[in-house]
């Protein structure tokens, strides 16, 4: 590495996107994230308490994209806490379980929460999870209709078989990247700063705003 390349190789990533996973309890949010980051699939159910996050790095169009994916608890008692995590998010994935009609109908609730608390430019994705199961309580066309209604990306996924899991998250990251390009124009290679502290006032580094809920330090 030399000064001529601006130290690019020393940097961990070019862009950092914050993505939120929401949806009712038991729909498979944690399982999808575990699958995506390469931790496989666990059949037993352990409810998420509060909010957790994991990191996954991708390379898209020669840019190193770091995804900070927040896995939230679906249980109703955590709703106020989860609401506070929408702020500063670049993407929101609303997950439902195709074998649980109620979780499908509750997508509207999660979308309303997103509209209320997230940035206007947030990219939305709907994931119809557990596609490996046969006893579905909604149809593929209903899922498609919902995605059209919200102009959202939409995938049928299975954390168990891993169907579409990687594709879904990668497509979401691509879409966010593309939207930012439309807004800011093509980014030069060296405009992105070091990791940003969550919990500080709105910070602008290069192209990315990142603001998380208080008390959560990210490095
Ligand atoms: P909360 O943390 O309570 O909000 O739940 P969650 O949405 O994170 O659900 P979790 O990932 O813990 O999965 C709930 C249950 O569904 C677990 O028993 C998983 O093994 C199971 N599960 C998750 N995804 C799939 C899937 O794609 N197919 C099948 N068959 N089971 C799944
Ligand atoms: Mg969970």
XYZ file of N, CA and C and ligand atoms in Angstrom:
690
model
N 0.824 -1.184 0.000
C 0.000 0.000 0.000
C 0.867 1.246 0.000
N 0.468 2.273 -0.699
C 1.258 3.488 -0.744
C 0.343 4.683 -0.530
N 0.953 5.867 -0.363
C 0.144 7.069 -0.207
C -0.716 7.304 -1.443
N -0.170 6.833 -2.586
C -0.860 7.087 -3.850
C -2.263 6.483 -3.870
N -2.438 5.371 -3.181
C -3.778 4.786 -3.211
C -4.630 5.236 -2.015
N -4.100 6.229 -1.302
C -4.908 6.845 -0.241
C -5.149 5.928 0.936
N -4.386 4.860 1.042
C -4.537 3.982 2.198
C -5.748 3.078 2.112
N -6.308 2.923 0.927
C -7.532 2.126 0.755
C -7.432 0.748 1.390
N -6.271 0.096 1.223
C -6.156 -1.272 1.715
C -6.226 -1.376 3.234
N -5.934 -0.270 3.911
C -5.977 -0.317 5.367
C -7.394 -0.192 5.896
N -8.276 0.310 5.055
C -9.652 0.512 5.509
C -10.414 -0.791 5.401
N -11.331 -0.928 6.311
C -12.079 -2.177 6.392
C -13.206 -2.243 5.357
N -13.746 -1.088 5.012
C -14.898 -1.078 4.112
C -15.029 0.285 3.449
N -15.808 0.314 2.390
C -16.076 1.580 1.705
C -17.396 2.198 2.152
N -18.387 1.352 2.335
C -19.679 1.853 2.826
C -20.224 0.937 3.920
N -20.924 1.553 4.833
C -21.527 0.801 5.937
C -23.035 1.022 5.908
N -23.771 -0.061 5.812
C -25.226 0.054 5.791
C -25.815 -0.617 7.022
N -26.748 0.092 7.608
C -27.455 -0.458 8.770
C -28.791 -1.036 8.295
N -28.983 -2.296 8.595
C -30.207 -2.988 8.164
C -30.923 -3.562 9.385
N -32.210 -3.396 9.389
C -33.003 -3.852 10.535
C -33.879 -5.039 10.133
N -33.889 -6.069 10.959
C -34.769 -7.219 10.740
C -35.910 -7.137 11.732
N -37.131 -7.030 11.221
C -38.289 -6.975 12.119
C -39.348 -7.971 11.665
N -40.344 -8.159 12.501
C -41.419 -9.111 12.198
C -41.831 -9.793 13.494
N -42.942 -10.492 13.434
C -43.466 -11.135 14.641
C -42.489 -12.166 15.232
N -42.766 -12.544 16.449
C -41.953 -13.560 17.114
C -42.070 -14.889 16.372
N -40.962 -15.614 16.328
C -40.988 -16.997 15.820
C -41.025 -17.109 14.283
N -40.901 -15.994 13.578
C -40.998 -16.061 12.109
C -39.674 -16.473 11.457
N -38.573 -16.341 12.218
C -37.283 -16.794 11.684
C -36.252 -15.707 11.418
N -36.384 -14.558 12.065
C -35.422 -13.454 11.859
C -34.009 -13.856 12.248
N -33.882 -14.376 13.462
C -32.555 -14.772 13.946
C -31.986 -15.893 13.080
N -32.862 -16.814 12.696
C -32.415 -17.943 11.875
C -31.909 -17.465 10.512
N -32.599 -16.501 9.925
C -32.165 -15.972 8.624
C -30.803 -15.306 8.747
N -30.648 -14.552 9.832
C -29.373 -13.859 10.023
C -28.243 -14.862 10.266
N -28.516 -15.852 11.086
C -27.502 -16.888 11.351
C -27.102 -17.570 10.052
N -28.095 -17.874 9.252
C -27.820 -18.526 7.970
C -26.970 -17.613 7.079
N -27.346 -16.351 7.037
C -26.652 -15.405 6.154
C -25.188 -15.230 6.559
N -24.927 -15.209 7.852
C -23.532 -14.997 8.261
C -22.776 -16.322 8.366
N -23.412 -17.398 7.948
C -22.687 -18.673 7.841
C -22.662 -19.510 9.092
N -23.625 -19.279 9.969
C -23.648 -20.064 11.206
C -24.608 -21.246 11.162
N -25.184 -21.497 10.005
C -26.058 -22.657 9.866
C -27.434 -22.443 10.449
N -28.116 -23.549 10.734
C -29.516 -23.488 11.153
C -29.732 -24.284 12.429
N -30.437 -23.680 13.368
C -30.765 -24.380 14.611
C -32.274 -24.570 14.674
N -32.698 -25.796 14.932
C -34.132 -26.084 14.893
C -34.886 -25.595 16.131
N -34.203 -25.578 17.267
C -34.910 -25.179 18.494
C -35.102 -23.657 18.503
N -36.154 -23.226 19.165
C -36.492 -21.801 19.188
C -36.023 -21.151 20.473
N -35.214 -20.109 20.302
C -34.791 -19.326 21.464
C -35.114 -17.876 21.128
N -36.129 -17.341 21.792
C -36.586 -15.979 21.469
C -35.470 -14.962 21.699
N -35.388 -14.020 20.795
C -34.434 -12.913 20.962
C -34.974 -11.973 22.038
N -34.097 -11.595 22.917
C -34.469 -10.659 23.982
C -33.848 -9.315 23.620
N -34.677 -8.327 23.362
C -34.152 -7.003 22.999
C -33.666 -6.983 21.562
N -32.452 -6.505 21.375
C -31.907 -6.320 20.034
C -30.446 -6.728 20.019
N -30.050 -7.320 18.914
C -28.680 -7.788 18.783
C -28.200 -7.392 17.383
N -26.910 -7.322 17.156
C -26.515 -7.082 15.772
C -25.339 -7.940 15.361
N -25.276 -8.211 14.065
C -24.182 -8.977 13.497
C -23.666 -8.251 12.263
N -22.445 -8.588 11.920
C -21.794 -7.922 10.787
C -21.556 -8.918 9.662
N -21.775 -8.452 8.448
C -21.419 -9.272 7.296
C -20.846 -8.340 6.221
N -19.722 -8.725 5.664
C -19.105 -7.900 4.624
C -19.299 -8.539 3.267
N -19.568 -7.689 2.293
C -19.786 -8.151 0.922
C -18.971 -7.279 -0.017
N -18.765 -7.757 -1.225
C -18.180 -6.881 -2.232
C -19.217 -6.732 -3.345
N -19.614 -5.491 -3.582
C -20.608 -5.227 -4.631
C -20.058 -4.133 -5.543
N -19.993 -4.425 -6.837
C -19.476 -3.459 -7.818
C -18.137 -2.879 -7.366
N -17.265 -3.714 -6.930
C -15.920 -3.342 -6.475
C -15.908 -2.431 -5.248
N -17.000 -2.411 -4.540
C -17.020 -1.650 -3.295
C -17.168 -2.619 -2.138
N -16.407 -2.348 -1.092
C -16.516 -3.200 0.090
C -17.669 -2.688 0.948
N -18.680 -3.485 1.007
C -19.906 -3.092 1.707
C -19.983 -3.852 3.026
N -20.089 -3.092 4.084
C -20.222 -3.729 5.388
C -21.674 -3.586 5.845
N -22.303 -4.711 6.105
C -23.688 -4.685 6.569
C -23.712 -4.890 8.078
N -24.344 -3.964 8.739
C -24.541 -4.086 10.182
C -26.025 -4.441 10.328
N -26.281 -5.702 10.644
C -27.671 -6.173 10.615
C -28.209 -6.336 12.028
N -29.251 -5.603 12.314
C -29.836 -5.604 13.657
C -30.984 -6.597 13.709
N -30.870 -7.535 14.596
C -31.872 -8.590 14.778
C -32.729 -8.216 15.985
N -33.995 -7.957 15.746
C -34.844 -7.462 16.828
C -35.780 -8.544 17.359
N -36.251 -8.330 18.561
C -37.191 -9.275 19.173
C -38.585 -9.031 18.617
N -39.279 -10.098 18.273
C -40.630 -9.957 17.731
C -41.696 -9.860 18.793
N -41.365 -10.238 20.011
C -42.374 -10.211 21.075
C -42.863 -8.786 21.311
N -44.170 -8.683 21.484
C -44.834 -7.386 21.586
C -44.220 -6.484 22.670
N -43.807 -7.087 23.758
C -43.317 -6.262 24.868
C -42.068 -5.473 24.489
N -41.395 -5.879 23.393
C -40.190 -5.156 22.989
C -40.476 -4.088 21.924
N -41.738 -3.946 21.532
C -42.076 -3.028 20.434
C -41.526 -1.604 20.631
N -41.662 -1.006 21.816
C -41.127 0.356 21.973
C -39.614 0.404 21.751
N -38.926 -0.602 22.235
C -37.469 -0.660 22.062
C -37.127 -0.806 20.576
N -37.807 -1.733 19.924
C -37.538 -1.993 18.498
C -37.793 -0.732 17.674
N -38.852 -0.003 18.009
C -39.185 1.221 17.270
C -38.019 2.196 17.252
N -37.278 2.230 18.324
C -36.182 3.199 18.415
C -34.996 2.812 17.531
N -35.010 1.613 17.002
C -33.887 1.158 16.173
C -34.061 1.457 14.680
N -35.232 1.932 14.292
C -35.444 2.237 12.873
C -34.620 3.440 12.432
N -34.418 4.339 13.371
C -33.753 5.601 13.066
C -32.350 5.351 12.491
N -32.069 5.965 11.372
C -30.727 5.837 10.794
C -30.534 4.578 9.967
N -31.582 3.745 9.881
C -31.451 2.508 9.103
C -31.497 2.784 7.606
N -30.679 2.059 6.861
C -30.708 2.202 5.396
C -31.678 1.202 4.768
N -31.888 0.090 5.454
C -32.781 -0.939 4.925
C -33.538 -1.616 6.053
N -34.773 -2.019 5.743
C -35.566 -2.758 6.728
C -36.108 -4.016 6.052
N -35.861 -5.156 6.669
C -36.427 -6.407 6.165
C -37.544 -6.821 7.119
N -38.768 -6.877 6.583
C -39.899 -7.343 7.388
C -40.112 -8.820 7.060
N -40.044 -9.629 8.086
C -40.117 -11.080 7.897
C -41.452 -11.603 8.386
N -42.053 -12.513 7.621
C -43.195 -13.260 8.155
C -43.022 -14.737 7.837
N -43.838 -15.529 8.523
C -43.774 -16.986 8.397
C -44.936 -17.412 7.504
N -44.647 -18.067 6.395
C -45.721 -18.415 5.443
C -46.732 -19.409 6.028
N -46.374 -20.045 7.138
C -47.299 -20.998 7.766
C -48.090 -20.344 8.905
N -47.942 -19.042 9.047
C -48.603 -18.326 10.131
C -49.298 -17.088 9.562
N -50.585 -17.228 9.290
C -51.371 -16.160 8.636
C -51.263 -14.836 9.396
N -51.315 -14.939 10.711
C -51.289 -13.715 11.506
C -49.984 -12.935 11.268
N -48.888 -13.666 11.156
C -47.601 -12.970 10.959
C -47.583 -12.271 9.598
N -48.305 -12.850 8.616
C -48.429 -12.227 7.295
C -49.247 -10.940 7.409
N -50.366 -11.035 8.120
C -51.230 -9.849 8.251
C -50.555 -8.746 9.048
N -49.651 -9.126 9.914
C -48.951 -8.139 10.739
C -47.834 -7.390 9.997
N -47.602 -7.777 8.754
C -46.600 -7.040 7.973
C -47.018 -5.570 7.871
N -48.331 -5.352 7.751
C -48.836 -3.969 7.677
C -48.463 -3.181 8.933
N -48.589 -3.845 10.059
C -48.226 -3.193 11.320
C -46.745 -2.808 11.329
N -45.891 -3.727 10.892
C -44.449 -3.444 10.899
C -44.104 -2.353 9.880
N -44.820 -2.375 8.758
C -44.569 -1.343 7.734
C -44.981 0.033 8.262
N -46.090 0.076 9.007
C -46.515 1.360 9.586
C -45.502 1.871 10.598
N -44.993 0.943 11.383
C -43.982 1.306 12.384
C -42.738 1.855 11.687
N -42.393 1.201 10.589
C -41.226 1.632 9.817
C -41.442 3.045 9.274
N -42.631 3.258 8.709
C -42.922 4.582 8.131
C -42.875 5.671 9.186
N -43.316 5.288 10.380
C -43.364 6.261 11.464
C -41.980 6.611 11.983
N -41.085 5.616 12.003
C -39.815 5.826 12.696
C -38.575 5.854 11.807
N -38.669 5.304 10.599
C -37.449 5.214 9.778
C -37.283 6.443 8.888
N -36.096 6.572 8.306
C -35.865 7.629 7.320
C -36.777 7.399 6.128
N -37.123 8.469 5.476
C -38.025 8.349 4.327
C -37.402 7.495 3.219
N -36.094 7.618 3.072
C -35.425 6.939 1.951
C -35.081 5.481 2.245
N -35.553 4.973 3.356
C -35.178 3.607 3.735
C -35.680 2.603 2.683
N -34.880 1.605 2.429
C -35.241 0.568 1.450
C -35.932 -0.573 2.188
N -37.078 -0.980 1.654
C -37.870 -2.013 2.354
C -37.815 -3.354 1.608
N -37.761 -4.401 2.384
C -37.773 -5.748 1.798
C -38.731 -6.617 2.625
N -39.504 -7.446 1.938
C -40.395 -8.379 2.640
C -39.873 -9.794 2.403
N -39.722 -10.538 3.480
C -39.246 -11.915 3.363
C -40.324 -12.882 3.839
N -40.794 -13.727 2.919
C -41.769 -14.762 3.264
C -40.936 -15.970 3.666
N -40.789 -16.153 4.945
C -39.840 -17.184 5.396
C -40.517 -18.530 5.660
N -39.685 -19.541 5.782
C -40.062 -20.953 5.992
C -40.652 -21.547 4.712
N -40.105 -21.175 3.580
C -40.611 -21.653 2.290
C -40.393 -23.155 2.108
N -39.624 -23.755 2.995
C -39.433 -25.218 2.928
C -40.653 -25.971 3.449
N -41.549 -25.267 4.153
C -42.711 -25.942 4.739
C -43.900 -25.930 3.774
N -44.744 -26.946 3.894
C -45.845 -27.109 2.942
C -47.159 -26.486 3.424
N -47.313 -26.403 4.733
C -48.604 -25.978 5.286
C -48.751 -24.456 5.300
N -48.652 -23.843 4.122
C -48.679 -22.388 4.099
C -50.099 -21.850 4.317
N -50.151 -20.691 4.961
C -51.447 -20.067 5.281
C -51.642 -18.771 4.496
N -50.762 -18.516 3.547
C -50.947 -17.414 2.609
C -50.421 -17.919 1.283
N -50.801 -17.250 0.211
C -50.345 -17.718 -1.098
C -49.212 -16.836 -1.608
N -48.462 -17.380 -2.540
C -47.357 -16.618 -3.122
C -47.892 -15.308 -3.716
N -49.065 -15.388 -4.326
C -49.601 -14.169 -4.961
C -49.968 -13.113 -3.919
N -50.376 -13.550 -2.734
C -50.666 -12.572 -1.679
C -49.378 -11.880 -1.224
N -48.320 -12.658 -1.162
C -47.011 -12.092 -0.809
C -46.589 -11.073 -1.856
N -46.783 -11.437 -3.119
C -46.399 -10.545 -4.224
C -47.212 -9.253 -4.185
N -48.494 -9.406 -3.881
C -49.386 -8.238 -3.806
C -48.922 -7.253 -2.727
N -48.558 -7.837 -1.602
C -48.104 -7.019 -0.480
C -46.823 -6.253 -0.859
N -45.931 -6.962 -1.518
C -44.665 -6.330 -1.925
C -44.923 -5.199 -2.916
N -45.895 -5.416 -3.805
C -46.236 -4.375 -4.784
C -46.822 -3.168 -4.068
N -47.683 -3.446 -3.110
C -48.321 -2.365 -2.342
C -47.271 -1.441 -1.705
N -46.220 -2.053 -1.171
C -45.203 -1.260 -0.483
C -43.986 -0.930 -1.363
N -44.054 -1.338 -2.621
C -42.910 -1.155 -3.533
C -41.640 -1.688 -2.874
N -41.773 -2.860 -2.307
C -40.667 -3.449 -1.559
C -39.997 -4.572 -2.356
N -38.744 -4.800 -2.063
C -38.099 -6.009 -2.567
C -38.804 -7.177 -1.895
N -38.761 -8.325 -2.525
C -39.566 -9.419 -1.979
C -38.942 -10.757 -2.331
N -38.762 -11.595 -1.320
C -38.186 -12.921 -1.541
C -38.892 -13.958 -0.683
N -39.034 -15.136 -1.247
C -39.461 -16.294 -0.461
C -38.169 -16.939 0.030
N -38.032 -17.054 1.312
C -36.772 -17.558 1.863
C -36.998 -18.777 2.763
N -35.913 -19.469 2.985
C -35.918 -20.509 4.005
C -34.568 -20.480 4.720
N -34.635 -20.196 6.008
C -33.393 -20.232 6.790
C -32.928 -21.676 6.914
N -33.878 -22.591 6.801
C -33.541 -24.004 6.946
C -32.793 -24.516 5.702
N -33.372 -24.304 4.530
C -32.719 -24.818 3.310
C -31.729 -23.810 2.738
N -31.803 -22.591 3.246
C -30.996 -21.428 2.829
C -31.478 -20.808 1.502
N -32.616 -21.254 1.010
C -33.143 -20.703 -0.246
C -33.259 -19.180 -0.184
N -32.633 -18.538 -1.150
C -32.723 -17.078 -1.352
C -32.165 -16.210 -0.222
N -31.580 -16.796 0.787
C -31.160 -15.984 1.929
C -30.046 -15.011 1.507
N -29.019 -15.558 0.911
C -27.887 -14.714 0.473
C -28.362 -13.707 -0.581
N -29.146 -14.189 -1.527
C -29.637 -13.323 -2.611
C -30.436 -12.156 -2.054
N -31.284 -12.444 -1.083
C -32.147 -11.394 -0.532
C -31.322 -10.265 0.079
N -30.404 -10.614 0.968
C -29.615 -9.576 1.636
C -28.707 -8.850 0.639
N -28.162 -9.601 -0.295
C -27.273 -8.980 -1.279
C -28.054 -8.011 -2.167
N -29.240 -8.410 -2.569
C -30.066 -7.538 -3.409
C -30.426 -6.262 -2.659
N -30.727 -6.421 -1.383
C -31.070 -5.240 -0.582
C -29.875 -4.280 -0.525
N -28.697 -4.837 -0.283
C -27.494 -3.993 -0.225
C -27.242 -3.321 -1.576
N -27.464 -4.072 -2.644
C -27.271 -3.505 -3.993
C -28.226 -2.339 -4.224
N -29.459 -2.538 -3.794
C -30.477 -1.504 -3.996
C -30.128 -0.244 -3.198
N -29.664 -0.430 -1.986
C -29.304 0.729 -1.161
C -28.138 1.475 -1.817
N -27.178 0.702 -2.277
C -26.003 1.292 -2.933
C -26.428 2.072 -4.182
N -27.293 1.457 -4.945
C -27.780 2.080 -6.181
C -28.527 3.391 -5.878
N -29.378 3.364 -4.876
C -30.139 4.569 -4.519
C -29.221 5.696 -4.082
N -28.182 5.334 -3.359
C -27.255 6.359 -2.881
C -26.500 6.960 -4.056
N -26.221 6.121 -5.038
C -25.534 6.632 -6.227
C -26.418 7.627 -6.958
N -27.720 7.291 -7.027
C -28.649 8.188 -7.723
C -28.724 9.529 -6.994
N -28.659 9.439 -5.659
C -28.763 10.655 -4.856
C -27.472 11.469 -4.890
N -26.361 10.789 -4.712
C -25.092 11.502 -4.550
C -24.191 11.457 -5.783
N -24.562 10.647 -6.783
C -23.686 10.465 -7.939
C -22.655 9.417 -7.615
N -21.868 8.980 -8.624
C -20.879 7.938 -8.379
C -19.890 8.394 -7.314
N -19.627 7.525 -6.362
C -18.738 7.905 -5.268
C -17.285 7.683 -5.633
N -16.426 8.652 -5.328
C -15.003 8.401 -5.494
C -14.552 7.343 -4.492
N -13.421 6.756 -4.732
C -12.993 5.643 -3.899
C -12.797 6.048 -2.442
N -12.184 7.206 -2.217
C -11.831 7.561 -0.840
C -12.708 8.641 -0.236
N -13.942 8.331 0.026
C -14.763 9.344 0.681
C -15.337 8.847 1.999
N -15.079 7.603 2.317
C -15.740 7.037 3.489
C -14.821 7.036 4.693
N -15.321 7.531 5.760
C -14.516 7.657 6.953
C -14.467 6.374 7.743
N -13.833 6.437 8.875
C -13.741 5.267 9.752
C -15.094 4.956 10.370
N -15.220 3.844 11.051
C -16.490 3.508 11.682
C -17.005 4.648 12.560
N -18.306 4.719 12.675
C -18.941 5.839 13.344
C -19.545 5.364 14.649
N -19.527 6.214 15.644
C -20.103 5.858 16.938
C -21.606 6.019 16.918
N -22.299 4.990 17.287
C -23.743 5.111 17.405
C -24.040 5.743 18.756
N -25.017 6.595 18.768
C -25.346 7.239 20.032
C -24.853 8.662 20.071
N -24.059 9.038 19.077
C -23.624 10.425 18.965
C -24.644 11.138 18.085
N -24.639 12.477 18.073
C -25.560 13.177 17.187
C -25.311 12.781 15.742
N -26.288 13.027 14.891
C -26.196 12.627 13.496
C -24.849 13.000 12.908
N -24.201 11.989 12.356
C -22.851 12.182 11.855
C -22.840 11.933 10.368
N -22.172 12.778 9.639
C -22.078 12.537 8.210
C -20.639 12.226 7.864
N -20.421 11.052 7.332
C -19.087 10.662 6.886
C -19.218 10.239 5.441
N -18.623 10.985 4.534
C -18.737 10.614 3.135
C -20.198 10.554 2.759
N -20.628 9.424 2.282
C -22.003 9.329 1.807
C -22.960 8.901 2.899
N -22.374 8.478 4.100
C -23.263 7.723 4.977
C -23.647 8.425 6.257
N -24.923 8.481 6.489
C -25.398 8.927 7.799
C -25.593 7.678 8.639
N -25.186 7.741 9.856
C -25.436 6.586 10.717
C -25.794 7.077 12.099
N -26.950 6.702 12.519
C -27.359 7.108 13.856
C -28.133 5.972 14.487
N -27.702 5.530 15.615
C -28.395 4.425 16.259
C -28.977 4.878 17.574
N -29.641 3.984 18.249
C -30.230 4.328 19.530
C -29.162 4.590 20.574
N -29.495 5.320 21.612
C -28.504 5.680 22.608
C -27.888 4.451 23.263
N -26.663 4.612 23.651
C -26.018 3.603 24.468
C -25.504 2.392 23.737
N -25.522 2.403 22.407
C -25.017 1.265 21.673
C -23.789 1.659 20.894
N -22.664 1.337 21.385
C -21.432 1.717 20.693
C -21.146 0.695 19.610
N -20.802 1.185 18.465
C -20.441 0.288 17.373
C -19.031 0.632 16.948
N -18.247 -0.357 16.695
C -16.921 -0.064 16.155
C -16.671 -0.969 14.985
P -38.012 -13.840 17.952
O -36.576 -13.709 18.288
O -38.825 -14.321 19.108
O -38.597 -12.587 17.384
O -38.146 -15.003 16.812
P -37.366 -15.078 15.431
O -38.173 -14.391 14.393
O -35.967 -14.632 15.575
O -37.424 -16.623 15.100
P -36.219 -17.685 15.130
O -35.225 -17.390 14.099
O -35.752 -17.837 16.521
O -36.990 -19.017 14.637
C -38.162 -19.476 15.264
C -38.346 -20.947 14.987
O -38.600 -21.155 13.591
C -37.108 -21.795 15.308
O -37.552 -23.010 15.856
C -36.448 -22.014 13.968
O -35.722 -23.212 13.923
C -37.646 -22.038 13.042
N -37.328 -21.561 11.689
C -36.761 -20.382 11.363
N -36.624 -20.263 10.041
C -37.122 -21.401 9.502
C -37.276 -21.886 8.170
O -36.916 -21.241 7.175
N -37.842 -23.117 8.013
C -38.271 -23.861 9.070
N -38.823 -25.035 8.825
N -38.142 -23.419 10.346
C -37.585 -22.229 10.551
Mg -34.934 -13.873 17.151
